[in-house]
């Protein structure tokens, strides 16, 4: 979703901590298929991009985005839309 690579598997990532598994925290803890071997994006980044593409029009028209705690690869992708003003905090 971020780099567009077609990979068979993602690399393991995250940290094994009981808190994450006890509370079923999505995007936290150790995951077998998390990191893209091509661009280094993690599953949380790709899920965020999926939601942005599917449920917003920030890549398809003029828009303004206020991005808190921006992930560099996600904010770079948003900035690729020349019609989008993005402010990162
Ligand atoms: Zn990638």
Coordinates of N, CA, C and O and ligand atoms in Angstrom, one line a residue:
X1 N 0.8 -1.2 0.0 CA 0.0 0.0 0.0 C 0.9 1.3 0.0 O 0.5 2.2 -0.6
X2 N 2.0 1.2 0.6 CA 2.9 2.4 0.7 C 3.8 2.4 -0.5 O 4.0 3.4 -1.2
X3 N 4.6 1.3 -0.7 CA 5.5 1.3 -1.8 C 5.0 0.6 -3.1 O 5.6 0.7 -4.1
X4 N 3.9 -0.1 -2.9 CA 3.3 -0.8 -4.0 C 4.0 -2.1 -4.4 O 3.6 -2.7 -5.4
X5 N 4.9 -2.5 -3.6 CA 5.6 -3.8 -4.0 C 4.7 -5.0 -3.8 O 3.8 -5.0 -2.9
X6 N 4.9 -6.0 -4.6 CA 4.1 -7.2 -4.4 C 5.0 -8.3 -3.8 O 5.9 -8.9 -4.5
X7 N 4.9 -8.4 -2.5 CA 5.8 -9.3 -1.8 C 5.0 -10.5 -1.3 O 3.8 -10.4 -1.0
X8 N 5.7 -11.7 -1.2 CA 5.0 -12.9 -0.7 C 4.8 -12.8 0.8 O 3.8 -13.3 1.3
X9 N 5.8 -12.3 1.5 CA 5.7 -12.3 3.0 C 6.3 -11.0 3.5 O 7.2 -10.5 2.9
X10 N 5.8 -10.6 4.6 CA 6.4 -9.5 5.3 C 7.3 -10.0 6.4 O 7.2 -11.2 6.8
X11 N 8.2 -9.2 6.9 CA 9.1 -9.6 8.0 C 8.5 -9.5 9.3 O 7.6 -8.7 9.5
X12 N 8.9 -10.3 10.3 CA 8.4 -10.1 11.6 C 8.8 -8.8 12.3 O 9.9 -8.2 11.9
X13 N 8.0 -8.3 13.2 CA 8.3 -7.1 13.8 C 7.5 -6.9 15.1 O 6.6 -7.7 15.4
X14 N 7.8 -5.9 15.8 CA 7.1 -5.6 17.1 C 7.9 -6.3 18.3 O 8.9 -7.0 18.1
X15 N 7.3 -6.0 19.4 CA 7.9 -6.5 20.6 C 7.0 -7.4 21.4 O 5.8 -7.1 21.5
X16 N 7.5 -8.5 21.8 CA 6.6 -9.5 22.6 C 6.4 -8.9 24.0 O 7.3 -8.8 24.8
X17 N 5.2 -8.5 24.2 CA 4.8 -8.0 25.6 C 3.4 -8.6 25.9 O 2.5 -8.5 25.1
X18 N 3.3 -9.1 27.1 CA 2.0 -9.7 27.5 C 0.8 -8.7 27.4 O -0.3 -9.1 27.1
X19 N 1.1 -7.4 27.7 CA 0.1 -6.4 27.7 C -0.6 -6.4 26.4 O -1.9 -6.3 26.3
X20 N 0.1 -6.4 25.3 CA -0.5 -6.3 24.0 C -1.4 -7.5 23.7 O -2.5 -7.4 23.1
X21 N -0.9 -8.7 24.0 CA -1.8 -9.9 23.8 C -3.0 -10.0 24.7 O -4.0 -10.4 24.3
X22 N -2.8 -9.6 25.9 CA -3.9 -9.6 26.9 C -5.1 -8.7 26.4 O -6.2 -9.1 26.6
X23 N -4.7 -7.6 25.9 CA -5.8 -6.6 25.5 C -6.0 -6.6 24.0 O -6.8 -5.7 23.6
X24 N -5.4 -7.5 23.3 CA -5.7 -7.6 21.8 C -5.5 -6.3 21.2 O -6.4 -5.8 20.4
X25 N -4.4 -5.6 21.5 CA -4.1 -4.3 20.9 C -3.6 -4.5 19.5 O -2.6 -5.1 19.2
X26 N -4.3 -3.9 18.5 CA -4.0 -4.0 17.1 C -2.8 -3.2 16.8 O -2.7 -2.0 17.2
X27 N -1.8 -3.7 16.1 CA -0.7 -3.0 15.7 C 0.4 -2.9 16.8 O 1.4 -2.2 16.7
X28 N 0.2 -3.6 17.9 CA 1.1 -3.6 19.0 C 1.6 -5.1 19.2 O 0.9 -6.0 18.8
X29 N 2.7 -5.2 19.9 CA 3.2 -6.5 20.1 C 3.9 -7.1 18.9 O 4.0 -6.5 17.8
X30 N 4.4 -8.4 19.1 CA 5.1 -9.1 18.0 C 4.1 -9.6 17.0 O 3.0 -10.1 17.3
X31 N 4.4 -9.4 15.7 CA 3.6 -9.9 14.6 C 4.5 -10.6 13.6 O 5.6 -10.1 13.3
X32 N 4.1 -11.8 13.2 CA 4.9 -12.6 12.2 C 5.1 -11.8 10.9 O 6.1 -11.9 10.3
X33 N 4.0 -11.2 10.4 CA 4.1 -10.5 9.1 C 3.8 -9.1 9.3 O 2.6 -8.6 9.2
X34 N 4.8 -8.3 9.6 CA 4.6 -6.9 9.9 C 5.3 -5.9 9.0 O 4.7 -5.0 8.5
X35 N 6.6 -6.1 8.8 CA 7.4 -5.1 8.1 C 7.6 -5.5 6.6 O 8.0 -6.6 6.3
X36 N 7.4 -4.5 5.8 CA 7.6 -4.6 4.3 C 9.1 -4.7 4.1 O 9.8 -3.8 4.5
X37 N 9.6 -5.8 3.4 CA 11.0 -5.9 3.1 C 11.5 -4.8 2.1 O 12.7 -4.6 2.0
X38 N 10.6 -4.2 1.4 CA 11.0 -3.2 0.4 C 11.1 -1.8 1.0 O 12.1 -1.1 0.7
X39 N 10.1 -1.4 1.7 CA 10.1 0.0 2.2 C 10.2 0.2 3.7 O 10.3 1.3 4.2
X40 N 10.0 -0.9 4.4 CA 10.1 -0.8 5.9 C 8.8 -0.4 6.6 O 8.8 -0.2 7.8
X41 N 7.8 -0.2 5.8 CA 6.5 0.1 6.4 C 6.0 -1.0 7.3 O 6.3 -2.2 7.0
X42 N 5.3 -0.7 8.4 CA 4.7 -1.7 9.2 C 3.2 -1.8 8.9 O 2.6 -1.0 8.3
X43 N 2.6 -2.9 9.4 CA 1.2 -3.2 9.2 C 0.3 -2.0 9.6 O -0.6 -1.7 8.9
X44 N 0.6 -1.3 10.6 CA -0.1 -0.2 11.1 C -0.1 0.9 10.0 O -1.2 1.5 9.8
X45 N 1.0 1.2 9.4 CA 1.1 2.2 8.4 C 0.3 1.8 7.2 O -0.4 2.7 6.6
X46 N 0.4 0.5 6.8 CA -0.4 0.1 5.6 C -1.9 0.1 5.8 O -2.7 0.5 5.0
X47 N -2.3 -0.2 7.1 CA -3.7 -0.2 7.4 C -4.2 1.3 7.4 O -5.3 1.6 6.8
X48 N -3.4 2.2 7.9 CA -3.8 3.6 7.9 C -3.9 4.1 6.5 O -4.9 4.8 6.1
X49 N -3.0 3.8 5.6 CA -3.1 4.2 4.2 C -4.3 3.6 3.5 O -5.0 4.3 2.8
X50 N -4.6 2.4 3.8 CA -5.9 1.7 3.3 C -7.1 2.5 3.7 O -7.9 2.8 2.8
X51 N -7.2 2.9 4.9 CA -8.3 3.7 5.4 C -8.4 5.0 4.7 O -9.4 5.5 4.3
X52 N -7.2 5.7 4.6 CA -7.2 7.0 4.0 C -7.6 6.9 2.5 O -8.4 7.8 2.0
X53 N -7.2 5.9 1.8 CA -7.5 5.8 0.4 C -9.0 5.4 0.2 O -9.7 6.0 -0.6
X54 N -9.5 4.5 1.0 CA -10.8 4.0 0.9 C -11.9 5.0 1.4 O -13.0 5.1 0.8
X55 N -11.6 5.7 2.5 CA -12.6 6.5 3.1 C -12.4 8.0 3.1 O -13.2 8.7 3.7
X56 N -11.4 8.5 2.4 CA -11.2 9.9 2.3 C -10.9 10.3 0.8 O -10.7 9.4 0.0
X57 N -10.9 11.5 0.5 CA -10.5 11.9 -0.8 C -9.2 12.7 -0.9 O -9.0 13.5 -1.8
X58 N -8.4 12.6 0.1 CA -7.2 13.4 0.2 C -6.2 13.1 -0.9 O -5.3 13.9 -1.2
X59 N -6.3 12.0 -1.6 CA -5.4 11.7 -2.7 C -6.0 12.1 -4.1 O -5.4 11.9 -5.1
X60 N -7.2 12.5 -4.1 CA -8.0 12.7 -5.3 C -8.5 14.1 -5.6 O -9.1 14.3 -6.5
X61 N -8.1 15.0 -4.7 CA -8.6 16.4 -4.9 C -7.9 17.3 -4.0 O -7.0 17.0 -3.3
X62 N -8.4 18.5 -3.9 CA -7.8 19.5 -3.1 C -8.3 19.2 -1.6 O -9.5 19.1 -1.4
X63 N -7.3 19.2 -0.7 CA -7.7 18.9 0.7 C -6.7 19.4 1.6 O -5.6 19.9 1.2
X64 N -7.0 19.5 2.9 CA -6.1 19.9 3.9 C -6.1 18.8 5.0 O -7.1 18.3 5.4
X65 N -4.9 18.5 5.5 CA -4.7 17.4 6.4 C -3.9 18.0 7.6 O -2.9 18.6 7.5
X66 N -4.4 17.7 8.8 CA -3.6 17.9 10.0 C -3.2 16.5 10.6 O -4.1 15.7 11.0
X67 N -2.0 16.2 10.5 CA -1.5 14.9 10.8 C -0.7 14.9 12.1 O 0.4 15.4 12.2
X68 N -1.3 14.3 13.2 CA -0.6 14.2 14.5 C 0.3 12.9 14.5 O 0.0 11.9 13.9
X69 N 1.5 13.1 15.1 CA 2.5 12.0 15.2 C 2.7 11.4 13.8 O 2.5 10.2 13.7
X70 N 3.1 12.1 12.8 CA 3.2 11.6 11.5 C 4.2 10.6 11.3 O 5.4 10.7 11.7
X71 N 3.9 9.5 10.7 CA 4.8 8.5 10.3 C 5.5 9.0 9.0 O 4.8 9.4 8.1
X72 N 6.8 9.1 8.9 CA 7.4 9.7 7.7 C 7.0 9.1 6.4 O 6.7 9.9 5.5
X73 N 6.8 7.8 6.3 CA 6.4 7.2 5.0 C 5.0 7.6 4.7 O 4.6 7.8 3.5
X74 N 4.1 7.7 5.7 CA 2.7 8.1 5.4 C 2.6 9.5 5.0 O 1.9 9.9 4.0
X75 N 3.3 10.4 5.8 CA 3.1 11.8 5.5 C 3.8 12.1 4.1 O 3.3 13.0 3.4
X76 N 4.9 11.4 3.8 CA 5.5 11.6 2.5 C 4.5 11.2 1.3 O 4.4 11.9 0.3
X77 N 3.8 10.2 1.6 CA 2.8 9.7 0.6 C 1.7 10.8 0.4 O 1.2 11.1 -0.7
X78 N 1.2 11.3 1.6 CA 0.2 12.3 1.5 C 0.7 13.6 0.8 O 0.0 14.2 0.0
X79 N 1.9 13.9 1.1 CA 2.5 15.1 0.4 C 2.7 14.9 -1.1 O 2.8 15.9 -1.8
X80 N 2.6 13.7 -1.6 CA 2.8 13.4 -3.0 C 1.6 14.0 -3.8 O 1.7 14.2 -5.0
X81 N 0.5 14.2 -3.1 CA -0.7 14.9 -3.7 C -0.4 16.4 -3.7 O -0.5 17.0 -2.7
X82 N -0.1 17.0 -4.9 CA 0.2 18.4 -4.9 C -0.9 19.3 -4.5 O -0.7 20.4 -4.2
X83 N -2.1 18.8 -4.5 CA -3.3 19.6 -4.2 C -3.7 19.4 -2.7 O -4.7 19.9 -2.3
X84 N -2.8 18.8 -1.9 CA -3.1 18.6 -0.5 C -2.1 19.4 0.3 O -0.9 19.4 0.2
X85 N -2.7 20.2 1.2 CA -1.9 21.0 2.2 C -1.9 20.1 3.5 O -2.9 19.7 4.0
X86 N -0.7 19.8 3.9 CA -0.6 18.9 5.1 C 0.2 19.7 6.2 O 1.3 20.3 5.9
X87 N -0.3 19.7 7.4 CA 0.4 20.2 8.5 C 0.7 19.1 9.5 O -0.2 18.3 9.8
X88 N 1.9 18.9 9.8 CA 2.3 17.8 10.7 C 2.6 18.3 12.1 O 3.1 19.4 12.3
X89 N 2.1 17.6 13.1 CA 2.3 18.1 14.5 C 3.0 17.0 15.3 O 2.6 15.8 15.2
Ligands
LIG1 ZN1 6.6 -1.5 1.1

